[in-house]
Amino acid sequence: MIAFTNRFKNFFGVVIQDVQISLGPDGELKFPSGQDDSMCGEFQCYDNYMCASLQQFASDRGVPEWGSSIPDEKEFLSNAGWKTEHGRFFLEWYSGILVSHVECILRQAQ
């Protein structure tokens, strides 16, 4: 957004009257999930930064062993894994980083 603002700032209020910032496809807040629909809805938390974030979150909460354990999506969804203590922990972390992500985007958009 900074690059966009710098490039087009002379057009704001003249040519550009409004800018809409998307937070995800179809208005759904989620991290990019790939180039096709085959990954639709999958957890996107496997890169080094996300893994480090999960490890820190787990360590801060006294369960460091969960910091290197991303739930298997099939088991998580088909066997009500979200109802387990580990599942609730994971969703607390995952939804928290999504909220942090959107807050960052919205701050920049202002």
PDB file of C-alpha atoms in Angstrom:
ATOM      1  CA  MET A   1       0.000   0.000   0.000  1.00  0.00           C
ATOM      2  CA  ILE A   2       2.891   2.329   0.663  1.00  0.00           C
ATOM      3  CA  ALA A   3       4.207   1.826  -2.865  1.00  0.00           C
ATOM      4  CA  PHE A   4       0.702   2.424  -4.271  1.00  0.00           C
ATOM      5  CA  THR A   5       0.306   5.607  -2.239  1.00  0.00           C
ATOM      6  CA  ASN A   6       3.706   6.926  -3.260  1.00  0.00           C
ATOM      7  CA  ARG A   7       3.104   6.189  -6.930  1.00  0.00           C
ATOM      8  CA  PHE A   8      -0.427   7.596  -7.197  1.00  0.00           C
ATOM      9  CA  LYS A   9      -0.630  10.264  -4.462  1.00  0.00           C
ATOM     10  CA  ASN A  10      -0.893  13.063  -7.033  1.00  0.00           C
ATOM     11  CA  PHE A  11      -4.080  11.471  -8.375  1.00  0.00           C
ATOM     12  CA  PHE A  12      -5.892  11.162  -5.034  1.00  0.00           C
ATOM     13  CA  GLY A  13      -8.951  13.383  -4.909  1.00  0.00           C
ATOM     14  CA  VAL A  14      -8.616  14.178  -8.620  1.00  0.00           C
ATOM     15  CA  VAL A  15      -8.692  10.960 -10.612  1.00  0.00           C
ATOM     16  CA  ILE A  16      -8.793   8.489  -7.733  1.00  0.00           C
ATOM     17  CA  GLN A  17     -11.807   9.186  -5.542  1.00  0.00           C
ATOM     18  CA  ASP A  18     -11.963   5.922  -3.642  1.00  0.00           C
ATOM     19  CA  VAL A  19      -9.809   2.866  -2.991  1.00  0.00           C
ATOM     20  CA  GLN A  20     -11.235  -0.429  -1.817  1.00  0.00           C
ATOM     21  CA  ILE A  21      -8.904  -2.749   0.063  1.00  0.00           C
ATOM     22  CA  SER A  22      -9.775  -6.440  -0.045  1.00  0.00           C
ATOM     23  CA  LEU A  23      -9.108  -8.590   2.977  1.00  0.00           C
ATOM     24  CA  GLY A  24      -9.604 -11.827   1.076  1.00  0.00           C
ATOM     25  CA  PRO A  25     -11.549 -13.512  -1.707  1.00  0.00           C
ATOM     26  CA  ASP A  26     -15.318 -13.153  -1.409  1.00  0.00           C
ATOM     27  CA  GLY A  27     -14.824 -10.979   1.655  1.00  0.00           C
ATOM     28  CA  GLU A  28     -13.397 -13.890   3.651  1.00  0.00           C
ATOM     29  CA  LEU A  29     -10.380 -13.041   5.765  1.00  0.00           C
ATOM     30  CA  LYS A  30      -7.741 -15.673   5.062  1.00  0.00           C
ATOM     31  CA  PHE A  31      -4.154 -15.999   4.056  1.00  0.00           C
ATOM     32  CA  PRO A  32      -3.429 -16.689   0.373  1.00  0.00           C
ATOM     33  CA  SER A  33      -3.957 -20.384  -0.231  1.00  0.00           C
ATOM     34  CA  GLY A  34      -2.396 -21.098  -3.583  1.00  0.00           C
ATOM     35  CA  GLN A  35      -2.998 -20.523  -7.234  1.00  0.00           C
ATOM     36  CA  ASP A  36      -6.073 -22.675  -7.628  1.00  0.00           C
ATOM     37  CA  ASP A  37      -9.127 -23.744  -5.683  1.00  0.00           C
ATOM     38  CA  SER A  38      -7.674 -27.126  -4.704  1.00  0.00           C
ATOM     39  CA  MET A  39      -6.242 -25.541  -1.546  1.00  0.00           C
ATOM     40  CA  CYS A  40      -9.384 -23.599  -0.685  1.00  0.00           C
ATOM     41  CA  GLY A  41      -9.932 -23.412   3.049  1.00  0.00           C
ATOM     42  CA  GLU A  42      -6.657 -25.041   4.031  1.00  0.00           C
ATOM     43  CA  PHE A  43      -4.632 -23.703   6.912  1.00  0.00           C
ATOM     44  CA  GLN A  44      -1.825 -21.522   5.590  1.00  0.00           C
ATOM     45  CA  CYS A  45       0.747 -21.685   8.327  1.00  0.00           C
ATOM     46  CA  TYR A  46       3.661 -23.718   7.069  1.00  0.00           C
ATOM     47  CA  ASP A  47       6.325 -21.161   6.198  1.00  0.00           C
ATOM     48  CA  ASN A  48       9.223 -20.340   8.519  1.00  0.00           C
ATOM     49  CA  TYR A  49       7.602 -17.175   9.924  1.00  0.00           C
ATOM     50  CA  MET A  50       4.312 -18.858  10.751  1.00  0.00           C
ATOM     51  CA  CYS A  51       6.049 -21.856  12.321  1.00  0.00           C
ATOM     52  CA  ALA A  52       8.186 -19.531  14.454  1.00  0.00           C
ATOM     53  CA  SER A  53       5.061 -17.640  15.514  1.00  0.00           C
ATOM     54  CA  LEU A  54       3.335 -20.872  16.515  1.00  0.00           C
ATOM     55  CA  GLN A  55       6.410 -22.007  18.443  1.00  0.00           C
ATOM     56  CA  GLN A  56       6.543 -18.722  20.352  1.00  0.00           C
ATOM     57  CA  PHE A  57       2.814 -18.821  21.080  1.00  0.00           C
ATOM     58  CA  ALA A  58       3.098 -22.378  22.414  1.00  0.00           C
ATOM     59  CA  SER A  59       6.132 -21.541  24.509  1.00  0.00           C
ATOM     60  CA  ASP A  60       4.406 -18.482  25.985  1.00  0.00           C
ATOM     61  CA  ARG A  61       1.473 -20.662  27.031  1.00  0.00           C
ATOM     62  CA  GLY A  62       3.568 -23.394  28.598  1.00  0.00           C
ATOM     63  CA  VAL A  63       2.993 -26.048  25.942  1.00  0.00           C
ATOM     64  CA  PRO A  64       6.170 -25.882  23.833  1.00  0.00           C
ATOM     65  CA  GLU A  65       5.500 -29.355  22.403  1.00  0.00           C
ATOM     66  CA  TRP A  66       2.521 -27.917  20.510  1.00  0.00           C
ATOM     67  CA  GLY A  67       4.751 -25.349  18.833  1.00  0.00           C
ATOM     68  CA  SER A  68       5.942 -27.829  16.249  1.00  0.00           C
ATOM     69  CA  SER A  69       2.615 -29.561  15.759  1.00  0.00           C
ATOM     70  CA  ILE A  70       0.190 -28.179  13.200  1.00  0.00           C
ATOM     71  CA  PRO A  71      -2.967 -30.308  13.226  1.00  0.00           C
ATOM     72  CA  ASP A  72      -3.535 -32.606  10.280  1.00  0.00           C
ATOM     73  CA  GLU A  73      -6.369 -30.899   8.414  1.00  0.00           C
ATOM     74  CA  LYS A  74      -8.255 -34.051   7.505  1.00  0.00           C
ATOM     75  CA  GLU A  75      -8.264 -35.299  11.103  1.00  0.00           C
ATOM     76  CA  PHE A  76      -8.911 -31.802  12.408  1.00  0.00           C
ATOM     77  CA  LEU A  77     -12.036 -31.359  10.306  1.00  0.00           C
ATOM     78  CA  SER A  78     -13.421 -34.891  10.034  1.00  0.00           C
ATOM     79  CA  ASN A  79     -12.898 -36.008  13.627  1.00  0.00           C
ATOM     80  CA  ALA A  80     -13.839 -32.778  15.421  1.00  0.00           C
ATOM     81  CA  GLY A  81     -10.201 -32.013  16.179  1.00  0.00           C
ATOM     82  CA  TRP A  82     -11.154 -28.405  16.852  1.00  0.00           C
ATOM     83  CA  LYS A  83     -12.895 -29.575  20.039  1.00  0.00           C
ATOM     84  CA  THR A  84      -9.707 -30.930  21.578  1.00  0.00           C
ATOM     85  CA  GLU A  85      -7.495 -28.864  23.848  1.00  0.00           C
ATOM     86  CA  HIS A  86      -4.797 -28.802  21.164  1.00  0.00           C
ATOM     87  CA  GLY A  87      -7.377 -27.873  18.516  1.00  0.00           C
ATOM     88  CA  ARG A  88      -8.686 -24.937  20.550  1.00  0.00           C
ATOM     89  CA  PHE A  89      -5.114 -23.821  21.210  1.00  0.00           C
ATOM     90  CA  PHE A  90      -4.314 -23.959  17.484  1.00  0.00           C
ATOM     91  CA  LEU A  91      -7.437 -22.030  16.482  1.00  0.00           C
ATOM     92  CA  GLU A  92      -6.746 -19.380  19.121  1.00  0.00           C
ATOM     93  CA  TRP A  93      -3.293 -18.852  17.610  1.00  0.00           C
ATOM     94  CA  TYR A  94      -4.438 -19.044  13.967  1.00  0.00           C
ATOM     95  CA  SER A  95      -7.411 -16.706  14.368  1.00  0.00           C
ATOM     96  CA  GLY A  96      -5.243 -14.339  16.406  1.00  0.00           C
ATOM     97  CA  ILE A  97      -2.672 -13.981  13.656  1.00  0.00           C
ATOM     98  CA  LEU A  98      -5.439 -13.437  11.108  1.00  0.00           C
ATOM     99  CA  VAL A  99      -6.823 -10.609  13.247  1.00  0.00           C
ATOM    100  CA  SER A 100      -3.325  -9.126  13.633  1.00  0.00           C
ATOM    101  CA  HIS A 101      -2.864  -9.361   9.868  1.00  0.00           C
ATOM    102  CA  VAL A 102      -6.082  -7.485   9.086  1.00  0.00           C
ATOM    103  CA  GLU A 103      -5.379  -4.850  11.750  1.00  0.00           C
ATOM    104  CA  CYS A 104      -2.013  -4.198  10.102  1.00  0.00           C
ATOM    105  CA  ILE A 105      -3.634  -3.874   6.662  1.00  0.00           C
ATOM    106  CA  LEU A 106      -6.310  -1.505   7.950  1.00  0.00           C
ATOM    107  CA  ARG A 107      -3.772   0.673   9.786  1.00  0.00           C
ATOM    108  CA  GLN A 108      -1.786   1.023   6.575  1.00  0.00           C
ATOM    109  CA  ALA A 109      -4.936   1.788   4.597  1.00  0.00           C
ATOM    110  CA  GLN A 110      -5.772   4.771   6.797  1.00  0.00           C
TER     111      GLN A 110
END
